JSON list of C-alpha atoms in Angstrom, two decimals:
[
{"chain": "A", "resi": 23, "resn": "MET", "atom": "CA", "xyz": [-28.21, -16.92, 52.22]},
{"chain": "A", "resi": 24, "resn": "LYS", "atom": "CA", "xyz": [-31.45, -18.83, 51.59]},
{"chain": "A", "resi": 25, "resn": "LYS", "atom": "CA", "xyz": [-33.38, -16.09, 53.27]},
{"chain": "A", "resi": 26, "resn": "PHE", "atom": "CA", "xyz": [-31.74, -13.41, 51.06]},
{"chain": "A", "resi": 27, "resn": "TYR", "atom": "CA", "xyz": [-32.52, -15.49, 47.95]},
{"chain": "A", "resi": 28, "resn": "LYS", "atom": "CA", "xyz": [-36.15, -15.98, 48.93]},
{"chain": "A", "resi": 29, "resn": "GLU", "atom": "CA", "xyz": [-36.61, -12.27, 49.64]},
{"chain": "A", "resi": 30, "resn": "ASN", "atom": "CA", "xyz": [-34.72, -11.05, 46.52]},
{"chain": "A", "resi": 31, "resn": "ARG", "atom": "CA", "xyz": [-35.20, -13.93, 44.07]},
{"chain": "A", "resi": 32, "resn": "ILE", "atom": "CA", "xyz": [-35.87, -11.73, 40.99]},
{"chain": "A", "resi": 33, "resn": "PHE", "atom": "CA", "xyz": [-32.90, -9.47, 41.78]},
{"chain": "A", "resi": 34, "resn": "VAL", "atom": "CA", "xyz": [-30.55, -12.47, 42.16]},
{"chain": "A", "resi": 35, "resn": "ILE", "atom": "CA", "xyz": [-31.74, -14.04, 38.90]},
{"chain": "A", "resi": 36, "resn": "LEU", "atom": "CA", "xyz": [-31.37, -10.74, 37.00]},
{"chain": "A", "resi": 37, "resn": "MET", "atom": "CA", "xyz": [-27.87, -10.18, 38.45]},
{"chain": "A", "resi": 38, "resn": "GLY", "atom": "CA", "xyz": [-26.90, -13.71, 37.44]},
{"chain": "A", "resi": 39, "resn": "ILE", "atom": "CA", "xyz": [-28.05, -13.03, 33.86]},
{"chain": "A", "resi": 40, "resn": "VAL", "atom": "CA", "xyz": [-26.14, -9.73, 33.83]},
{"chain": "A", "resi": 41, "resn": "LEU", "atom": "CA", "xyz": [-22.96, -11.43, 35.07]},
{"chain": "A", "resi": 42, "resn": "VAL", "atom": "CA", "xyz": [-23.22, -14.13, 32.40]},
{"chain": "A", "resi": 43, "resn": "CYS", "atom": "CA", "xyz": [-23.75, -11.48, 29.67]},
{"chain": "A", "resi": 44, "resn": "VAL", "atom": "CA", "xyz": [-20.79, -9.42, 30.89]},
{"chain": "A", "resi": 45, "resn": "ALA", "atom": "CA", "xyz": [-18.59, -12.54, 30.92]},
{"chain": "A", "resi": 46, "resn": "ILE", "atom": "CA", "xyz": [-19.65, -13.40, 27.34]},
{"chain": "A", "resi": 47, "resn": "MET", "atom": "CA", "xyz": [-18.92, -9.84, 26.18]},
{"chain": "A", "resi": 48, "resn": "LEU", "atom": "CA", "xyz": [-15.47, -9.89, 27.82]},
{"chain": "A", "resi": 49, "resn": "ILE", "atom": "CA", "xyz": [-14.62, -13.23, 26.19]},
{"chain": "A", "resi": 50, "resn": "MET", "atom": "CA", "xyz": [-15.74, -11.98, 22.76]},
{"chain": "A", "resi": 51, "resn": "ALA", "atom": "CA", "xyz": [-13.78, -8.73, 23.14]},
{"chain": "A", "resi": 52, "resn": "ALA", "atom": "CA", "xyz": [-10.66, -10.66, 24.16]},
{"chain": "A", "resi": 53, "resn": "LYS", "atom": "CA", "xyz": [-10.99, -12.96, 21.14]},
{"chain": "A", "resi": 54, "resn": "TYR", "atom": "CA", "xyz": [-11.41, -9.96, 18.83]},
{"chain": "A", "resi": 55, "resn": "VAL", "atom": "CA", "xyz": [-8.31, -8.21, 20.19]},
{"chain": "A", "resi": 56, "resn": "ILE", "atom": "CA", "xyz": [-6.19, -11.36, 20.08]},
{"chain": "A", "resi": 57, "resn": "LYS", "atom": "CA", "xyz": [-7.35, -12.24, 16.56]},
{"chain": "A", "resi": 58, "resn": "SER", "atom": "CA", "xyz": [-6.71, -8.73, 15.22]},
{"chain": "A", "resi": 59, "resn": "ASN", "atom": "CA", "xyz": [-3.15, -8.74, 16.59]},
{"chain": "A", "resi": 60, "resn": "THR", "atom": "CA", "xyz": [-2.21, -12.05, 14.99]},
{"chain": "A", "resi": 61, "resn": "ASN", "atom": "CA", "xyz": [-3.36, -11.34, 11.43]},
{"chain": "A", "resi": 62, "resn": "ASN", "atom": "CA", "xyz": [-1.13, -10.28, 8.57]},
{"chain": "A", "resi": 63, "resn": "THR", "atom": "CA", "xyz": [-0.68, -6.51, 8.18]},
{"chain": "A", "resi": 64, "resn": "TYR", "atom": "CA", "xyz": [-2.23, -6.64, 4.72]},
{"chain": "A", "resi": 65, "resn": "GLY", "atom": "CA", "xyz": [-5.09, -8.97, 5.63]},
{"chain": "A", "resi": 66, "resn": "ASN", "atom": "CA", "xyz": [-6.20, -10.86, 2.52]},
{"chain": "A", "resi": 67, "resn": "ARG", "atom": "CA", "xyz": [-5.17, -8.13, 0.07]},
{"chain": "A", "resi": 68, "resn": "LEU", "atom": "CA", "xyz": [-2.03, -10.06, -0.89]},
{"chain": "A", "resi": 69, "resn": "ASP", "atom": "CA", "xyz": [-3.87, -13.23, -1.86]},
{"chain": "A", "resi": 70, "resn": "GLY", "atom": "CA", "xyz": [-2.49, -14.36, -5.21]},
{"chain": "A", "resi": 71, "resn": "ILE", "atom": "CA", "xyz": [0.79, -12.43, -5.02]},
{"chain": "A", "resi": 72, "resn": "LYS", "atom": "CA", "xyz": [2.77, -15.65, -5.48]},
{"chain": "A", "resi": 73, "resn": "ASP", "atom": "CA", "xyz": [1.33, -15.91, -9.02]},
{"chain": "A", "resi": 74, "resn": "VAL", "atom": "CA", "xyz": [2.67, -12.47, -10.04]},
{"chain": "A", "resi": 75, "resn": "GLU", "atom": "CA", "xyz": [5.61, -12.03, -7.71]},
{"chain": "A", "resi": 76, "resn": "ILE", "atom": "CA", "xyz": [8.42, -9.77, -8.92]},
{"chain": "A", "resi": 77, "resn": "ASP", "atom": "CA", "xyz": [11.71, -11.48, -8.18]},
{"chain": "A", "resi": 78, "resn": "LYS", "atom": "CA", "xyz": [15.17, -9.92, -7.82]},
{"chain": "A", "resi": 79, "resn": "LYS", "atom": "CA", "xyz": [16.15, -10.77, -11.40]},
{"chain": "A", "resi": 80, "resn": "MET", "atom": "CA", "xyz": [13.09, -9.07, -12.88]},
{"chain": "A", "resi": 81, "resn": "LYS", "atom": "CA", "xyz": [13.58, -6.07, -10.59]},
{"chain": "A", "resi": 82, "resn": "SER", "atom": "CA", "xyz": [17.24, -5.66, -11.62]},
{"chain": "A", "resi": 83, "resn": "GLU", "atom": "CA", "xyz": [16.32, -5.95, -15.33]},
{"chain": "A", "resi": 84, "resn": "MET", "atom": "CA", "xyz": [13.71, -3.23, -14.87]},
{"chain": "A", "resi": 85, "resn": "LYS", "atom": "CA", "xyz": [16.26, -1.00, -13.11]},
{"chain": "A", "resi": 86, "resn": "LYS", "atom": "CA", "xyz": [18.78, -1.51, -15.90]},
{"chain": "A", "resi": 87, "resn": "SER", "atom": "CA", "xyz": [16.21, -0.75, -18.61]},
{"chain": "A", "resi": 88, "resn": "ILE", "atom": "CA", "xyz": [15.09, 2.43, -16.86]},
{"chain": "A", "resi": 89, "resn": "LYS", "atom": "CA", "xyz": [18.67, 3.52, -16.16]},
{"chain": "A", "resi": 90, "resn": "ASP", "atom": "CA", "xyz": [19.45, 3.18, -19.88]},
{"chain": "A", "resi": 91, "resn": "MET", "atom": "CA", "xyz": [16.65, 5.61, -20.82]},
{"chain": "A", "resi": 92, "resn": "THR", "atom": "CA", "xyz": [17.66, 9.12, -21.84]},
{"chain": "A", "resi": 93, "resn": "LYS", "atom": "CA", "xyz": [18.07, 11.77, -19.15]},
{"chain": "A", "resi": 94, "resn": "VAL", "atom": "CA", "xyz": [17.77, 9.27, -16.28]},
{"chain": "A", "resi": 95, "resn": "SER", "atom": "CA", "xyz": [20.46, 9.71, -13.66]},
{"chain": "A", "resi": 96, "resn": "SER", "atom": "CA", "xyz": [19.58, 7.01, -11.12]},
{"chain": "A", "resi": 97, "resn": "VAL", "atom": "CA", "xyz": [16.80, 4.54, -10.35]},
{"chain": "A", "resi": 98, "resn": "THR", "atom": "CA", "xyz": [15.51, 2.87, -7.21]},
{"chain": "A", "resi": 99, "resn": "ILE", "atom": "CA", "xyz": [12.67, 0.34, -7.27]},
{"chain": "A", "resi": 100, "resn": "ASN", "atom": "CA", "xyz": [11.06, -0.77, -4.01]},
{"chain": "A", "resi": 101, "resn": "ILE", "atom": "CA", "xyz": [8.21, -3.22, -3.66]},
{"chain": "A", "resi": 102, "resn": "HIS", "atom": "CA", "xyz": [6.07, -3.21, -0.52]},
{"chain": "A", "resi": 103, "resn": "GLY", "atom": "CA", "xyz": [3.06, -5.49, -0.59]},
{"chain": "A", "resi": 104, "resn": "LYS", "atom": "CA", "xyz": [1.07, -4.61, -3.72]},
{"chain": "A", "resi": 105, "resn": "ILE", "atom": "CA", "xyz": [2.81, -1.30, -4.45]},
{"chain": "A", "resi": 106, "resn": "ILE", "atom": "CA", "xyz": [5.82, -0.78, -6.69]},
{"chain": "A", "resi": 107, "resn": "TYR", "atom": "CA", "xyz": [7.69, 2.45, -5.92]},
{"chain": "A", "resi": 108, "resn": "PHE", "atom": "CA", "xyz": [9.75, 3.91, -8.77]},
{"chain": "A", "resi": 109, "resn": "ASP", "atom": "CA", "xyz": [12.13, 6.61, -7.50]},
{"chain": "A", "resi": 110, "resn": "ILE", "atom": "CA", "xyz": [13.83, 8.07, -10.56]},
{"chain": "A", "resi": 111, "resn": "ASP", "atom": "CA", "xyz": [16.35, 10.90, -10.54]},
{"chain": "A", "resi": 112, "resn": "PHE", "atom": "CA", "xyz": [16.81, 12.87, -13.78]},
{"chain": "A", "resi": 113, "resn": "ILE", "atom": "CA", "xyz": [19.64, 15.01, -15.10]},
{"chain": "A", "resi": 114, "resn": "LYS", "atom": "CA", "xyz": [19.44, 18.79, -14.93]},
{"chain": "A", "resi": 115, "resn": "ASP", "atom": "CA", "xyz": [17.84, 19.51, -18.33]},
{"chain": "A", "resi": 116, "resn": "ALA", "atom": "CA", "xyz": [15.01, 16.91, -18.19]},
{"chain": "A", "resi": 117, "resn": "THR", "atom": "CA", "xyz": [11.48, 18.21, -18.76]},
{"chain": "A", "resi": 118, "resn": "VAL", "atom": "CA", "xyz": [8.19, 17.16, -17.18]},
{"chain": "A", "resi": 119, "resn": "ASP", "atom": "CA", "xyz": [6.99, 15.61, -20.45]},
{"chain": "A", "resi": 120, "resn": "GLU", "atom": "CA", "xyz": [10.17, 13.54, -20.74]},
{"chain": "A", "resi": 121, "resn": "ALA", "atom": "CA", "xyz": [9.71, 12.33, -17.17]},
{"chain": "A", "resi": 122, "resn": "LYS", "atom": "CA", "xyz": [6.12, 11.33, -17.90]},
{"chain": "A", "resi": 123, "resn": "GLY", "atom": "CA", "xyz": [7.39, 9.48, -20.97]},
{"chain": "A", "resi": 124, "resn": "VAL", "atom": "CA", "xyz": [9.76, 7.50, -18.77]},
{"chain": "A", "resi": 125, "resn": "ALA", "atom": "CA", "xyz": [6.79, 6.52, -16.59]},
{"chain": "A", "resi": 126, "resn": "VAL", "atom": "CA", "xyz": [4.95, 5.21, -19.65]},
{"chain": "A", "resi": 127, "resn": "LYS", "atom": "CA", "xyz": [8.06, 3.24, -20.65]},
{"chain": "A", "resi": 128, "resn": "CYS", "atom": "CA", "xyz": [8.24, 1.82, -17.11]},
{"chain": "A", "resi": 129, "resn": "MET", "atom": "CA", "xyz": [4.70, 0.56, -17.59]},
{"chain": "A", "resi": 130, "resn": "GLU", "atom": "CA", "xyz": [5.68, -1.08, -20.86]},
{"chain": "A", "resi": 131, "resn": "LEU", "atom": "CA", "xyz": [8.33, -3.11, -19.00]},
{"chain": "A", "resi": 132, "resn": "LEU", "atom": "CA", "xyz": [5.59, -4.95, -17.10]},
{"chain": "A", "resi": 133, "resn": "GLU", "atom": "CA", "xyz": [3.25, -7.56, -18.48]},
{"chain": "A", "resi": 134, "resn": "GLU", "atom": "CA", "xyz": [-0.50, -7.02, -18.21]},
{"chain": "A", "resi": 135, "resn": "GLU", "atom": "CA", "xyz": [-0.93, -9.41, -15.26]},
{"chain": "A", "resi": 136, "resn": "TYR", "atom": "CA", "xyz": [1.51, -7.32, -13.20]},
{"chain": "A", "resi": 137, "resn": "LYS", "atom": "CA", "xyz": [-0.24, -4.06, -14.14]},
{"chain": "A", "resi": 138, "resn": "ASN", "atom": "CA", "xyz": [-3.57, -5.55, -13.05]},
{"chain": "A", "resi": 139, "resn": "PHE", "atom": "CA", "xyz": [-2.22, -6.67, -9.66]},
{"chain": "A", "resi": 140, "resn": "TYR", "atom": "CA", "xyz": [0.23, -3.99, -8.50]},
{"chain": "A", "resi": 141, "resn": "ASP", "atom": "CA", "xyz": [-0.35, -0.31, -7.73]},
{"chain": "A", "resi": 142, "resn": "MET", "atom": "CA", "xyz": [2.52, 1.87, -8.94]},
{"chain": "A", "resi": 143, "resn": "GLN", "atom": "CA", "xyz": [3.91, 5.09, -7.56]},
{"chain": "A", "resi": 144, "resn": "PHE", "atom": "CA", "xyz": [6.39, 7.28, -9.39]},
{"chain": "A", "resi": 145, "resn": "LEU", "atom": "CA", "xyz": [8.60, 9.86, -7.71]},
{"chain": "A", "resi": 146, "resn": "PHE", "atom": "CA", "xyz": [10.66, 11.92, -10.15]},
{"chain": "A", "resi": 147, "resn": "THR", "atom": "CA", "xyz": [13.38, 14.23, -8.89]},
{"chain": "A", "resi": 148, "resn": "LYS", "atom": "CA", "xyz": [16.34, 16.06, -10.39]},
{"chain": "A", "resi": 149, "resn": "SER", "atom": "CA", "xyz": [19.88, 15.84, -9.14]},
{"chain": "A", "resi": 150, "resn": "GLU", "atom": "CA", "xyz": [20.27, 19.60, -9.73]},
{"chain": "A", "resi": 151, "resn": "LYS", "atom": "CA", "xyz": [17.69, 22.36, -10.03]},
{"chain": "A", "resi": 152, "resn": "SER", "atom": "CA", "xyz": [17.65, 23.96, -13.48]},
{"chain": "A", "resi": 153, "resn": "ASP", "atom": "CA", "xyz": [15.70, 27.19, -12.86]},
{"chain": "A", "resi": 154, "resn": "GLU", "atom": "CA", "xyz": [13.20, 28.80, -10.48]},
{"chain": "A", "resi": 155, "resn": "GLU", "atom": "CA", "xyz": [10.19, 27.49, -12.40]},
{"chain": "A", "resi": 156, "resn": "ASP", "atom": "CA", "xyz": [11.32, 23.91, -12.17]},
{"chain": "A", "resi": 157, "resn": "LYS", "atom": "CA", "xyz": [8.31, 21.65, -11.59]},
{"chain": "A", "resi": 158, "resn": "PHE", "atom": "CA", "xyz": [10.24, 18.81, -9.97]},
{"chain": "A", "resi": 159, "resn": "PRO", "atom": "CA", "xyz": [9.70, 16.74, -7.83]},
{"chain": "A", "resi": 160, "resn": "ILE", "atom": "CA", "xyz": [6.79, 15.04, -9.60]},
{"chain": "A", "resi": 161, "resn": "ILE", "atom": "CA", "xyz": [4.63, 12.34, -8.06]},
{"chain": "A", "resi": 162, "resn": "GLY", "atom": "CA", "xyz": [2.47, 9.97, -10.08]},
{"chain": "A", "resi": 163, "resn": "TYR", "atom": "CA", "xyz": [0.25, 7.11, -9.04]},
{"chain": "A", "resi": 164, "resn": "MET", "atom": "CA", "xyz": [-1.50, 4.36, -10.93]},
{"chain": "A", "resi": 165, "resn": "LYS", "atom": "CA", "xyz": [-3.95, 1.98, -9.28]},
{"chain": "A", "resi": 166, "resn": "ALA", "atom": "CA", "xyz": [-3.90, -1.67, -10.29]},
{"chain": "A", "resi": 167, "resn": "GLY", "atom": "CA", "xyz": [-5.94, -2.20, -13.44]},
{"chain": "A", "resi": 168, "resn": "ALA", "atom": "CA", "xyz": [-6.10, 1.51, -14.27]},
{"chain": "A", "resi": 169, "resn": "THR", "atom": "CA", "xyz": [-5.14, 2.82, -17.69]},
{"chain": "A", "resi": 170, "resn": "THR", "atom": "CA", "xyz": [-3.78, 6.26, -16.77]},
{"chain": "A", "resi": 171, "resn": "ILE", "atom": "CA", "xyz": [-1.36, 7.69, -14.26]},
{"chain": "A", "resi": 172, "resn": "SER", "atom": "CA", "xyz": [-2.59, 10.45, -11.92]},
{"chain": "A", "resi": 173, "resn": "TRP", "atom": "CA", "xyz": [0.01, 13.20, -11.51]},
{"chain": "A", "resi": 174, "resn": "SER", "atom": "CA", "xyz": [0.59, 15.74, -8.77]},
{"chain": "A", "resi": 175, "resn": "ASN", "atom": "CA", "xyz": [-0.57, 19.30, -9.44]},
{"chain": "A", "resi": 176, "resn": "ASN", "atom": "CA", "xyz": [2.89, 20.66, -10.25]},
{"chain": "A", "resi": 177, "resn": "ALA", "atom": "CA", "xyz": [3.27, 18.14, -13.11]},
{"chain": "A", "resi": 178, "resn": "LYS", "atom": "CA", "xyz": [0.56, 19.74, -15.23]}
]
């Protein structure tokens, strides 16, 4: 072994350095994989949600207020992370403009701090189709802090 080392000293030293580098890279890769699997799905995007959390009472009051609006048949509100999903079903003779008006009224139910934290998605459907040119379903989306709702192409 001493003879091999004396004859190939540079090769042995370089191979030792390569082995140490490969071991360091494997350790770093393992740490990265383990760390990425243990983090929250949302990362740090939900920091501060406890300050503006929507509880069950507030959610049920919002559902009741929306259900009491004209031409609304049923309402479902789901909250996942920072997104509030409003799924609203309208009666047969509701128009696109009336549906958009309901979205604006939904926004008025929330205080400014909620509008600045949560993204909101609106899905408007009808329980029955009224004619062939019916523009439902309608999808709208409003990013947190935005002032307008972006609508799907068929809502224009």
